[in-house]
Short mmCIF file of C-alpha atoms in Angstrom, two decimals:
data_model
loop_
_atom_site.label_atom_id
_atom_site.label_comp_id
_atom_site.label_asym_id
_atom_site.label_seq_id
_atom_site.Cartn_x
_atom_site.Cartn_y
_atom_site.Cartn_z
CA MET K 257 191.50 -57.58 156.46
CA GLN K 258 187.91 -56.16 157.10
CA LEU K 259 189.30 -53.89 159.65
CA LEU K 260 192.39 -52.62 157.39
CA LEU K 261 189.74 -52.11 154.52
CA PHE K 262 187.84 -49.78 156.59
CA VAL K 263 190.84 -47.85 157.89
CA ILE K 264 191.67 -47.09 154.23
CA ILE K 265 188.22 -46.13 153.28
CA TYR K 266 187.89 -43.85 156.31
CA TRP K 267 191.36 -42.41 155.46
CA LEU K 268 190.61 -41.55 151.63
CA ILE K 269 187.09 -40.08 152.81
CA SER K 270 188.77 -37.63 155.23
CA ILE K 271 191.41 -36.52 152.76
CA GLY K 272 188.72 -35.87 150.32
CA ILE K 273 186.86 -33.73 152.90
CA GLY K 274 189.93 -31.76 153.58
CA LEU K 275 190.83 -31.11 149.91
CA TYR K 276 187.00 -29.93 149.47
CA ALA K 277 187.57 -27.50 152.24
CA ALA K 278 190.49 -26.21 150.55
CA LEU K 279 188.47 -24.51 147.88
CA ARG K 280 187.68 -21.88 150.50
CA VAL K 281 191.30 -20.85 150.43
CA HIS K 282 191.86 -17.63 148.48
CA ASN K 283 194.39 -15.67 150.43
CA THR K 284 196.65 -16.03 153.48
CA THR K 285 193.92 -15.08 155.81
CA ASP K 286 191.77 -17.86 154.63
CA TYR K 287 194.61 -20.21 154.82
CA ALA K 288 196.01 -19.23 158.52
CA VAL K 289 192.81 -18.22 160.27
CA ALA K 290 189.86 -19.58 158.24
CA GLY K 291 188.86 -15.90 157.29
CA ARG K 292 187.93 -15.28 160.94
CA SER K 293 184.63 -16.84 160.29
CA LEU K 294 184.29 -20.13 162.01
CA PRO K 295 181.02 -20.69 164.07
CA PHE K 296 180.93 -21.71 167.79
CA TYR K 297 180.51 -25.49 167.29
CA VAL K 298 183.36 -25.67 164.72
CA VAL K 299 185.62 -23.69 167.22
CA THR K 300 184.66 -26.06 169.90
CA ALA K 301 185.32 -29.08 167.82
CA THR K 302 188.67 -27.94 166.44
CA VAL K 303 189.94 -27.06 170.15
CA PHE K 304 188.94 -30.47 171.27
CA ALA K 305 190.18 -32.30 168.05
CA THR K 306 193.43 -30.66 167.78
CA TRP K 307 194.48 -31.52 171.61
CA PHE K 308 192.77 -34.89 171.41
CA GLY K 309 195.78 -36.52 169.84
CA SER K 310 198.10 -39.70 169.92
CA GLU K 311 199.30 -39.02 173.68
CA THR K 312 195.56 -38.88 174.86
CA VAL K 313 194.57 -42.28 173.32
CA LEU K 314 197.94 -44.08 173.48
CA GLY K 315 200.38 -42.08 175.96
CA ILE K 316 198.15 -40.91 178.71
CA PRO K 317 196.62 -44.67 179.29
CA ALA K 318 200.27 -46.13 179.38
CA LYS K 319 201.27 -43.69 181.91
CA PHE K 320 198.10 -44.26 183.74
CA LEU K 321 198.58 -47.90 184.01
CA SER K 322 202.14 -47.39 185.37
CA ASN K 323 201.71 -44.53 187.91
CA GLY K 324 197.94 -43.82 188.24
CA LEU K 325 196.47 -40.26 188.18
CA SER K 326 199.84 -38.84 189.50
CA GLY K 327 201.43 -39.97 186.20
CA VAL K 328 199.20 -37.83 184.30
CA VAL K 329 199.39 -34.44 185.90
CA GLU K 330 200.70 -32.70 182.81
CA ASP K 331 198.07 -34.17 180.63
CA PRO K 332 195.11 -34.32 180.58
CA PHE K 333 195.00 -32.12 183.66
CA GLY K 334 197.42 -29.55 182.81
CA SER K 335 196.45 -29.51 178.99
CA SER K 336 192.81 -29.10 179.60
CA LEU K 337 193.30 -26.27 182.11
CA CYS K 338 195.56 -24.69 179.52
CA LEU K 339 192.53 -24.17 177.06
CA ILE K 340 190.20 -23.12 179.74
CA LEU K 341 192.67 -20.51 180.66
CA VAL K 342 193.06 -19.32 177.31
CA GLY K 343 189.40 -18.78 176.81
CA LEU K 344 188.96 -17.08 180.26
CA PHE K 345 192.12 -14.72 180.29
CA PHE K 346 193.75 -14.44 176.84
CA ALA K 347 190.93 -14.96 174.13
CA LYS K 348 189.22 -11.59 174.54
CA PRO K 349 192.30 -9.32 174.61
CA LEU K 350 194.10 -11.08 171.85
CA TYR K 351 191.06 -11.50 169.51
CA ARG K 352 190.48 -7.82 169.57
CA LEU K 353 193.87 -7.06 168.12
CA ASN K 354 192.64 -8.97 164.96
CA LEU K 355 196.26 -10.60 164.46
CA MET K 356 197.42 -13.49 162.24
CA THR K 357 199.87 -15.13 164.57
CA ILE K 358 200.89 -15.08 168.19
CA GLY K 359 204.11 -13.84 167.10
CA ASP K 360 202.26 -10.46 165.77
CA TYR K 361 201.56 -9.89 169.32
CA TYR K 362 205.08 -10.10 170.72
CA ARG K 363 206.06 -7.69 167.90
CA LEU K 364 203.38 -5.12 168.73
CA ARG K 365 204.14 -5.20 172.41
CA PHE K 366 207.68 -5.58 172.63
CA GLY K 367 209.42 -5.32 169.24
CA ARG K 368 210.97 -7.40 166.51
CA THR K 369 213.67 -8.82 168.50
CA VAL K 370 211.10 -10.35 170.86
CA GLU K 371 209.10 -11.45 167.91
CA LEU K 372 212.04 -13.40 166.43
CA ILE K 373 213.00 -15.19 169.75
CA THR K 374 209.51 -16.38 170.34
CA THR K 375 209.09 -17.46 166.87
CA VAL K 376 212.21 -19.59 166.81
CA THR K 377 211.07 -21.09 170.19
CA ILE K 378 207.42 -21.82 169.13
CA VAL K 379 208.68 -23.61 165.87
CA ILE K 380 211.08 -25.70 167.86
CA SER K 381 208.55 -26.49 170.48
CA TYR K 382 206.30 -28.06 167.72
CA LEU K 383 209.03 -30.69 166.85
CA GLY K 384 208.10 -33.04 169.65
CA TRP K 385 204.39 -32.50 169.43
CA VAL K 386 204.17 -33.14 165.68
CA ALA K 387 206.75 -35.88 166.03
CA ALA K 388 204.46 -37.80 168.59
CA GLN K 389 201.54 -37.74 166.16
CA ILE K 390 203.67 -39.09 163.27
CA LYS K 391 205.13 -41.80 165.53
CA ALA K 392 201.51 -42.79 166.53
CA LEU K 393 200.65 -42.99 162.74
CA GLY K 394 203.51 -45.27 162.34
CA LEU K 395 202.30 -47.39 165.39
CA VAL K 396 198.89 -47.54 164.09
CA PHE K 397 199.80 -48.75 160.59
CA TYR K 398 202.27 -51.27 162.17
CA VAL K 399 199.78 -52.78 164.48
CA LEU K 400 196.95 -52.85 161.82
CA SER K 401 199.29 -54.73 159.20
CA ASP K 402 200.59 -57.05 161.84
CA GLY K 403 204.05 -55.84 161.30
CA GLY K 404 203.74 -55.82 157.50
CA VAL K 405 204.31 -52.21 157.35
CA SER K 406 207.24 -51.02 159.24
CA ARG K 407 206.85 -48.15 161.83
CA GLU K 408 209.20 -45.97 159.59
CA LEU K 409 207.06 -46.64 156.52
CA GLY K 410 203.87 -46.17 158.44
CA MET K 411 205.29 -42.74 159.64
CA ALA K 412 205.95 -41.70 155.95
CA LEU K 413 202.63 -42.71 154.82
CA GLY K 414 200.56 -41.07 157.55
CA ALA K 415 202.67 -37.97 157.33
CA GLY K 416 202.17 -37.72 153.72
CA SER K 417 198.43 -38.25 153.68
CA VAL K 418 198.08 -35.38 156.43
CA LEU K 419 200.03 -33.28 154.36
CA VAL K 420 198.00 -33.42 151.30
CA TYR K 421 194.94 -31.58 152.55
CA THR K 422 196.77 -29.40 155.04
CA LEU K 423 199.11 -28.14 152.48
CA PHE K 424 196.37 -26.87 150.23
CA GLY K 425 193.58 -26.09 152.65
CA GLY K 426 195.28 -24.65 155.64
CA MET K 427 193.07 -23.81 158.55
CA TRP K 428 189.87 -24.24 156.65
CA SER K 429 190.74 -27.96 155.94
CA VAL K 430 191.90 -28.34 159.62
CA ALA K 431 188.67 -26.95 161.04
CA ILE K 432 186.33 -28.97 158.57
CA THR K 433 188.13 -32.20 159.25
CA ASP K 434 188.40 -31.47 162.92
CA PHE K 435 184.68 -31.17 163.23
CA ILE K 436 184.36 -34.46 161.29
CA GLN K 437 186.75 -36.10 163.52
CA MET K 438 185.57 -34.83 166.82
CA ILE K 439 182.10 -36.63 166.09
CA VAL K 440 184.01 -39.90 165.18
CA ILE K 441 186.12 -39.67 168.49
CA VAL K 442 183.20 -39.01 170.55
CA ILE K 443 180.96 -41.76 169.37
CA GLY K 444 183.80 -44.06 168.77
CA LEU K 445 185.15 -43.69 172.40
CA LEU K 446 181.67 -43.97 173.91
CA TYR K 447 180.94 -47.09 172.10
CA ILE K 448 184.28 -48.73 172.78
CA GLY K 449 184.03 -47.62 176.22
CA TRP K 450 180.72 -49.30 176.95
CA ASP K 451 181.53 -52.43 174.96
CA VAL K 452 184.79 -53.15 176.77
CA GLY K 453 183.64 -51.91 180.19
CA GLU K 454 180.86 -54.38 180.04
CA ARG K 455 183.23 -57.16 179.23
CA ALA K 456 185.38 -56.13 182.34
CA GLY K 457 182.55 -56.39 184.79
CA GLY K 458 180.85 -52.91 184.35
CA VAL K 459 182.02 -49.32 184.87
CA GLY K 460 181.48 -49.48 188.61
CA HIS K 461 183.62 -52.52 189.09
CA VAL K 462 186.44 -51.23 187.02
CA ILE K 463 186.42 -48.09 188.82
CA ALA K 464 186.49 -49.89 192.21
CA HIS K 465 189.13 -52.25 191.15
CA ALA K 466 191.33 -49.23 190.13
CA HIS K 467 190.56 -47.16 193.19
CA ALA K 468 191.58 -50.11 195.49
CA ALA K 469 194.83 -50.43 193.53
CA GLY K 470 195.66 -46.87 194.36
CA LYS K 471 195.35 -45.55 190.83
CA PHE K 472 193.44 -42.62 191.97
CA ASN K 473 195.87 -40.81 194.01
CA PHE K 474 196.48 -37.50 192.55
CA TRP K 475 197.72 -35.02 194.99
CA PRO K 476 201.22 -35.07 196.17
CA GLU K 477 202.30 -35.83 199.75
CA PHE K 478 202.29 -32.54 202.20
CA ASN K 479 206.04 -31.75 202.01
CA LEU K 480 208.09 -29.37 199.87
CA ASN K 481 209.82 -31.69 197.69
CA SER K 482 206.71 -33.45 196.60
CA ILE K 483 204.79 -30.26 196.11
CA VAL K 484 207.47 -28.83 194.13
CA MET K 485 207.75 -31.73 191.83
CA PHE K 486 204.04 -31.61 191.49
CA VAL K 487 203.76 -27.87 190.43
CA GLY K 488 206.71 -28.46 188.19
CA THR K 489 205.05 -31.05 186.21
CA TRP K 490 201.66 -29.65 186.17
CA ILE K 491 202.65 -26.07 184.78
CA THR K 492 204.64 -27.78 181.87
CA MET K 493 201.60 -27.90 179.58
CA MET K 494 199.04 -25.74 181.50
CA LEU K 495 201.27 -22.72 180.93
CA GLY K 496 203.80 -23.74 178.49
CA SER K 497 201.15 -24.39 175.79
CA ILE K 498 199.41 -21.20 176.20
CA PRO K 499 201.81 -19.07 173.91
CA GLN K 500 201.24 -21.74 171.21
CA GLN K 501 200.24 -20.89 167.40
CA ASP K 502 197.56 -23.53 167.43
CA VAL K 503 195.71 -22.29 170.35
CA PHE K 504 195.94 -18.63 169.08
CA GLN K 505 194.75 -19.72 165.40
CA ARG K 506 191.49 -21.03 167.06
CA VAL K 507 190.92 -17.90 168.89
CA GLN K 508 191.58 -15.90 165.85
CA SER K 509 189.54 -18.00 163.55
CA SER K 510 186.34 -17.53 165.67
CA ALA K 511 183.73 -15.41 164.05
CA SER K 512 183.31 -13.38 167.23
CA GLU K 513 184.96 -12.48 170.50
CA LYS K 514 182.26 -14.47 172.44
CA ILE K 515 182.85 -17.58 170.20
CA ALA K 516 186.78 -17.23 170.66
CA VAL K 517 186.17 -17.16 174.51
CA TRP K 518 183.51 -20.04 175.01
CA GLY K 519 184.74 -22.23 172.32
CA SER K 520 188.07 -22.58 173.95
CA VAL K 521 186.55 -23.08 177.27
CA LEU K 522 184.09 -25.75 176.11
CA GLY K 523 186.69 -27.45 173.82
CA GLY K 524 189.07 -27.79 176.85
CA SER K 525 186.32 -29.10 179.20
CA LEU K 526 185.27 -31.72 176.75
CA TYR K 527 188.81 -32.61 176.19
CA PHE K 528 189.39 -33.28 179.95
CA VAL K 529 186.20 -35.33 180.24
CA PHE K 530 186.95 -37.52 177.32
CA ALA K 531 190.64 -38.07 178.00
CA PHE K 532 189.57 -40.36 180.76
CA ILE K 533 187.88 -42.87 178.45
CA PRO K 534 191.27 -44.30 177.15
CA MET K 535 192.48 -44.55 180.82
CA PHE K 536 189.34 -46.52 181.52
CA LEU K 537 190.04 -48.80 178.45
CA ALA K 538 193.58 -49.42 179.74
CA TYR K 539 192.50 -50.47 183.01
CA CYS K 540 189.86 -52.70 181.62
CA ALA K 541 192.85 -54.58 179.68
CA LEU K 542 194.34 -55.41 183.09
CA LEU K 543 191.08 -57.11 184.03
CA ILE K 544 190.10 -58.90 180.93
CA ALA K 545 193.54 -59.68 179.15
CA PRO K 546 196.23 -59.53 181.91
CA GLU K 547 198.36 -61.64 179.54
CA ILE K 548 198.48 -58.60 177.10
CA VAL K 549 199.36 -56.10 179.71
CA ALA K 550 202.15 -58.33 180.99
CA ARG K 551 203.58 -59.01 177.62
CA TYR K 552 203.69 -55.34 176.48
CA ALA K 553 204.46 -53.70 180.04
CA GLY K 554 207.97 -54.41 179.75
CA GLU K 555 208.15 -53.93 175.99
CA ASP K 556 206.06 -50.79 174.84
CA THR K 557 203.08 -49.97 177.10
CA GLN K 558 201.83 -47.80 174.18
CA LEU K 559 200.95 -51.09 172.35
CA ILE K 560 198.49 -52.44 175.33
CA LEU K 561 195.46 -50.54 174.21
CA PRO K 562 195.70 -51.33 170.47
CA LYS K 563 196.53 -54.90 171.08
CA LEU K 564 193.50 -55.45 173.44
CA VAL K 565 191.22 -53.87 170.87
CA LEU K 566 192.66 -56.46 168.08
CA SER K 567 192.43 -59.43 170.29
CA ASP K 568 189.52 -61.86 170.02
CA LYS K 569 187.86 -60.43 173.09
CA VAL K 570 186.60 -57.39 171.25
CA PRO K 571 184.26 -57.74 168.17
CA LEU K 572 184.92 -56.26 164.73
CA PHE K 573 182.49 -53.35 165.27
CA ALA K 574 184.09 -52.14 168.36
CA GLN K 575 187.59 -52.45 166.66
CA ILE K 576 186.25 -50.35 163.72
CA MET K 577 185.00 -47.76 166.18
CA PHE K 578 188.09 -47.78 168.27
CA PHE K 579 190.57 -47.44 165.23
CA GLY K 580 188.23 -44.91 163.74
CA ALA K 581 188.46 -42.69 166.85
CA LEU K 582 192.32 -43.20 167.23
CA LEU K 583 192.94 -42.17 163.57
CA SER K 584 190.65 -39.21 163.89
CA ALA K 585 192.48 -38.11 166.86
CA ILE K 586 195.76 -38.47 165.41
CA LYS K 587 195.02 -36.89 162.19
CA SER K 588 193.32 -33.80 163.56
CA CYS K 589 196.07 -33.17 165.85
CA ALA K 590 198.76 -33.90 163.13
CA SER K 591 197.27 -31.49 160.74
CA ALA K 592 196.82 -28.56 163.25
CA THR K 593 200.51 -28.98 164.46
CA LEU K 594 201.98 -29.15 161.10
CA LEU K 595 200.19 -25.94 160.04
CA ALA K 596 200.64 -23.86 163.12
CA PRO K 597 204.39 -23.51 163.26
CA SER K 598 204.42 -23.20 159.43
CA VAL K 599 202.28 -20.25 159.53
CA THR K 600 204.10 -18.71 162.46
CA PHE K 601 207.71 -19.17 160.71
CA SER K 602 206.20 -17.92 157.45
CA GLU K 603 204.58 -14.79 158.86
CA ASN K 604 207.19 -13.78 161.52
CA PHE K 605 210.25 -14.81 160.06
CA LEU K 606 210.08 -15.36 156.31
CA ARG K 607 207.72 -12.50 155.26
CA PRO K 608 210.05 -9.80 156.69
CA ILE K 609 212.87 -11.23 154.84
CA LEU K 610 211.00 -11.45 151.63
CA LYS K 611 209.63 -8.03 151.86
CA SER K 612 213.27 -6.58 152.19
CA PHE K 613 214.29 -8.14 148.94
CA ARG K 614 210.83 -8.23 146.86
CA PRO K 615 208.55 -5.29 148.34
CA ASP K 616 206.12 -5.89 145.72
CA PHE K 617 205.40 -9.41 146.35
CA THR K 618 201.78 -10.34 146.33
CA ASP K 619 199.50 -12.22 148.76
CA ARG K 620 199.17 -14.97 146.57
CA GLN K 621 202.93 -15.48 146.26
CA PHE K 622 203.21 -15.51 149.92
CA LEU K 623 200.36 -18.05 150.29
CA ARG K 624 202.58 -20.26 147.92
CA GLY K 625 205.51 -19.58 150.26
CA MET K 626 203.44 -20.72 153.24
CA GLN K 627 202.78 -24.03 151.38
CA VAL K 628 206.39 -24.68 150.74
CA VAL K 629 207.18 -23.94 154.49
CA VAL K 630 204.25 -26.65 155.33
CA LEU K 631 205.94 -29.07 153.13
CA VAL K 632 209.55 -28.72 154.21
CA PHE K 633 208.44 -28.64 158.02
CA THR K 634 206.51 -32.06 157.47
CA CYS K 635 209.75 -33.54 155.94
CA ALA K 636 211.90 -32.41 158.78
CA VAL K 637 209.58 -33.45 161.60
CA THR K 638 208.94 -36.89 159.88
CA ALA K 639 212.82 -37.46 159.88
CA PHE K 640 213.00 -36.33 163.45
CA ALA K 641 210.08 -38.72 164.56
CA MET K 642 211.86 -41.57 162.91
CA LEU K 643 215.17 -40.77 164.67
CA SER K 644 213.69 -40.11 168.21
CA GLU K 645 213.51 -42.86 170.74
CA GLN K 646 211.10 -40.95 173.35
CA SER K 647 207.63 -42.16 174.05
CA ILE K 648 204.62 -40.50 172.70
CA TYR K 649 203.64 -38.91 176.09
CA ASP K 650 207.34 -37.70 176.74
CA LEU K 651 207.52 -36.27 173.24
CA VAL K 652 204.43 -34.14 173.81
CA GLY K 653 205.32 -33.10 177.52
CA ASN K 654 208.91 -32.13 176.57
CA ALA K 655 207.68 -29.91 173.69
CA TYR K 656 206.33 -27.27 176.03
CA LYS K 657 209.36 -26.69 178.21
CA ILE K 658 210.89 -24.18 175.91
CA THR K 659 207.76 -22.09 175.53
CA LEU K 660 207.25 -22.29 179.25
CA VAL K 661 210.60 -20.72 180.11
CA ALA K 662 210.71 -18.22 177.02
CA ALA K 663 207.29 -17.26 175.93
CA PHE K 664 204.68 -17.45 178.62
CA ILE K 665 205.90 -14.83 180.93
CA PRO K 666 206.13 -11.98 178.30
CA LEU K 667 202.70 -12.84 176.98
CA LEU K 668 201.15 -12.91 180.54
CA LEU K 669 202.62 -9.70 181.92
CA GLY K 670 202.68 -8.06 178.40
CA VAL K 671 198.74 -8.62 178.36
CA TYR K 672 198.12 -7.64 182.06
CA TRP K 673 201.01 -5.47 183.40
CA LYS K 674 201.21 -2.08 181.86
CA ARG K 675 204.73 -1.56 183.07
CA ALA K 676 205.89 -4.48 181.07
CA THR K 677 209.04 -3.50 179.01
CA THR K 678 210.95 -4.87 176.07
CA GLN K 679 214.01 -4.95 178.19
CA GLY K 680 212.11 -7.04 180.65
CA ALA K 681 210.99 -9.43 177.97
CA ILE K 682 214.36 -9.94 176.40
CA MET K 683 216.02 -10.60 179.64
CA SER K 684 213.38 -12.80 180.81
CA MET K 685 213.73 -15.03 177.67
CA LEU K 686 217.49 -15.08 177.59
CA LEU K 687 217.94 -15.93 181.27
CA GLY K 688 215.15 -18.37 181.40
CA LEU K 689 216.44 -20.18 178.47
CA VAL K 690 220.03 -20.13 179.69
CA THR K 691 219.03 -21.35 182.87
CA TRP K 692 216.75 -24.20 181.68
CA ILE K 693 219.38 -25.51 179.14
CA THR K 694 222.20 -25.44 181.58
CA LEU K 695 220.37 -27.26 184.21
CA GLU K 696 219.17 -29.98 181.60
CA ILE K 697 223.06 -30.53 180.72
CA VAL K 698 223.82 -30.81 184.37
CA ALA K 699 220.79 -33.09 184.95
CA ALA K 700 222.04 -35.46 181.94
CA GLN K 701 225.33 -36.01 183.68
CA ALA K 702 225.81 -39.52 185.39
CA THR K 703 225.62 -38.02 188.77
CA PRO K 704 223.39 -34.96 188.77
CA PRO K 705 222.87 -32.88 191.91
CA GLU K 706 220.28 -34.42 194.08
CA TRP K 707 218.09 -31.32 194.28
CA LEU K 708 217.68 -31.45 190.48
CA GLY K 709 215.48 -34.41 191.09
CA VAL K 710 212.80 -32.21 192.68
CA TRP K 711 213.56 -28.76 191.12
CA LEU K 712 212.91 -29.67 187.55
CA PRO K 713 214.98 -27.60 185.16
CA HIS K 714 212.29 -26.08 183.36
CA LEU K 715 210.58 -25.11 186.83
CA VAL K 716 213.76 -23.30 187.76
CA GLY K 717 214.00 -21.70 184.42
CA PHE K 718 210.38 -20.37 184.58
CA LEU K 719 210.83 -18.82 188.01
CA VAL K 720 214.14 -17.29 186.79
CA ALA K 721 212.26 -15.97 183.75
CA LEU K 722 209.51 -14.51 185.88
CA VAL K 723 211.85 -12.56 188.22
CA SER K 724 214.14 -11.43 185.59
CA PHE K 725 211.08 -9.99 183.81
CA LEU K 726 209.97 -7.98 186.84
CA VAL K 727 213.47 -6.72 187.68
CA PHE K 728 214.51 -5.61 184.34
CA SER K 729 210.99 -4.05 183.56
CA LEU K 730 211.49 -1.98 186.73
CA CYS K 731 215.29 -1.14 186.15
CA PRO K 732 216.24 2.01 184.17
CA GLN K 733 215.41 1.32 180.42
CA PHE K 734 218.11 1.07 177.69
CA MET K 735 215.63 -0.27 175.10
CA ARG K 736 212.45 1.44 173.55
CA THR K 737 209.27 -0.14 174.35
CA PRO K 738 206.42 0.32 171.69
CA PRO K 739 203.10 1.64 172.97
CA ILE K 740 200.67 -0.91 174.44
CA PRO K 741 198.82 -2.23 171.28
CA THR K 742 195.12 -1.38 170.73
CA PRO K 743 192.80 -2.59 168.12
CA GLU K 744 193.35 0.39 165.82
CA SER K 745 197.25 0.57 166.55
CA ALA K 746 197.42 -3.35 165.64
CA ARG K 747 195.38 -2.68 162.53
CA GLN K 748 197.76 0.14 161.49
CA GLU K 749 200.77 -2.21 162.07
CA HIS K 750 199.28 -4.76 160.13
CA LEU K 751 198.83 -2.36 157.15
CA ALA K 752 202.39 -1.32 157.40
CA GLN K 753 203.59 -4.93 157.57
CA HIS K 754 201.80 -6.09 154.66
CA ALA K 755 201.75 -3.25 152.43
CA HIS K 756 203.79 -3.27 149.04
CA PRO K 757 204.00 -0.16 146.59
CA GLY K 758 201.03 0.77 144.76
CA ALA K 759 198.29 -0.97 146.68
CA HIS K 760 197.62 -3.08 149.46
CA HIS K 761 197.38 -6.85 148.54
CA GLY K 762 193.65 -7.57 149.48
CA ALA K 763 190.96 -6.38 151.92
CA ALA K 764 190.54 -9.94 153.20
CA LEU K 765 194.02 -9.79 154.58
CA THR K 766 194.13 -6.44 156.04
CA GLN K 767 190.59 -6.22 157.33
CA HIS K 768 190.13 -9.92 158.16
CA THR K 769 186.43 -9.72 156.84
CA PRO K 770 184.73 -12.76 157.99
CA SER K 771 183.39 -14.86 155.26
CA LYS K 772 180.38 -17.35 155.73
CA PRO K 773 181.39 -20.81 157.11
#
C-alpha cells in the first residue's frame, strides 16, 4: 500500500510539472520543437530519457536472461549507436536547415511525393514503439495492484495520464519532464543496482557468474550465416531509427548547432551505459530468487524483474526507487513517442490539405489541430497495444523495420550524395518496401525457405533499397529533383508553406527565434 501511494503521488507530481511546462507553448514551433531553445543539459536528458523506455527496463533484461548479450544486439547496442551516429553525421546538416519535422527535409530534397511516403512510414513505425510503452504501463499497474487492476485498464489509465500533459505542452512538457525523469532514472537505478547487487554477492561475483554462464558472448561465429544474421539484427534499430521524428525533434529543439551534436552523442552514450543496470538486476534475480525466475521464465519473462523487486528480498525504499525509475522511463518514452508521429502527420500531411481548403487558417488554429491529432493517435495506439500479443522488446524492434527499408537510404544519400535524385528516392522506397513485405509474408508461411532464417526480410529490403537508389539515381531521369536545400532556400520554402493571404502567421514559426529556457 505504501508503494502504491508513492507511485500515485509521483504520478500526480509529474503530470503537474508537465502541465506547468505547457504554459510556455504559444505557437506550433513551441509545441513541436520547444522554440529551438533547449540548453545542452536538457537536450542530453531528453535524448537519454526518450530512449530509456519500457524495453530497456523490462524487455532487454528478459532477452539477456534468455540469450545473453547476443540477444540484445538491437537494443541497447544498435539503439545507442543510432543516437551517436545522429549526433556525429546528421545533427549538423539538418539543424542548419531550421525545419520542424524530418518530413520537411524529404520534401525539400526530393519533393512532395517522397515527403508523403516517408510521413506515412514514420507514423506507422511509431505504432509498435508507443504500444510497447503503453503495454508496460499496463504491466506496472497490474503488478503494483497485485492483479487488482487489469492490464487493459492499466494501459488506459497510463495512456490517459501521459496524454494530459503531452496534449497541452507538446515538446516543452516532454523536455522538462524528461529532465526530471532522467534524474529519477539515474538515481533510482544506481541505488537499486547497488542494493540488489550486494544481496547477490557483489558486482564482481554477479559478473563472474554471468561470464561463466556464457552470457557475455556477443560477436557471431566466423561464418557467413552468423555474420549476416548479426548484421541484419544490429542495423534494425541502429539505422532504422535514425529517420525518426523523435530524434529529429531533439536535434531541432536545441539552442545551437553544437548542442544538437553533442547532446545526441552524450545522451546516446549515457543510454548505453545505464541500459546494462537492468540486465545486471535481472541476473541478480537468477542468483537470489531462482524460484521467481523459474516461475516466470515460461510465463512472462518481463515480470521477472518487477516480481523480484516486490518480493521480501528487497526493502521498501529500494522498491520505491525501482518503480520510480521504471515509471520515469516509461512516461518519458511514451510522451515523446505520442508527440513525434502526431507532429509529423500534422505538419507533413494535414497542413497541406488544410491549406488547400482554408488558405487563411492561423497558427493558433493549426496548433489546435495538432492537439486533436495527438488525442486521436493516443486512442488508436492504446487500442493497438491492447490487441497486440507481441512482447515489449519485439514491439520496439519491429517498429524500425519499415523506416529502415523506406526512409534511411534517402536520408543518408540525400545528405551526403549530390547526385541523389527524386527518381532514385521513390524507386528505393517502393522496391525496398515491396521486397520486405513480400518476404515477411513468405516467412510467415508454414514452411518458409531455409535461407530466410538468415537473410532477414528487412535486411534484404534494405539492400534492395540501397541498390535501387543508386541505380535509378544514375539512370536517365524522368522526374524533377529539387535543388539541394540550403539554409536560405529552406527558410524560403518554409515561408511559402506556412504563409496565408495578408500576412505570415507569426515570426516565431517562420524564424524559429529561440526563447529562454
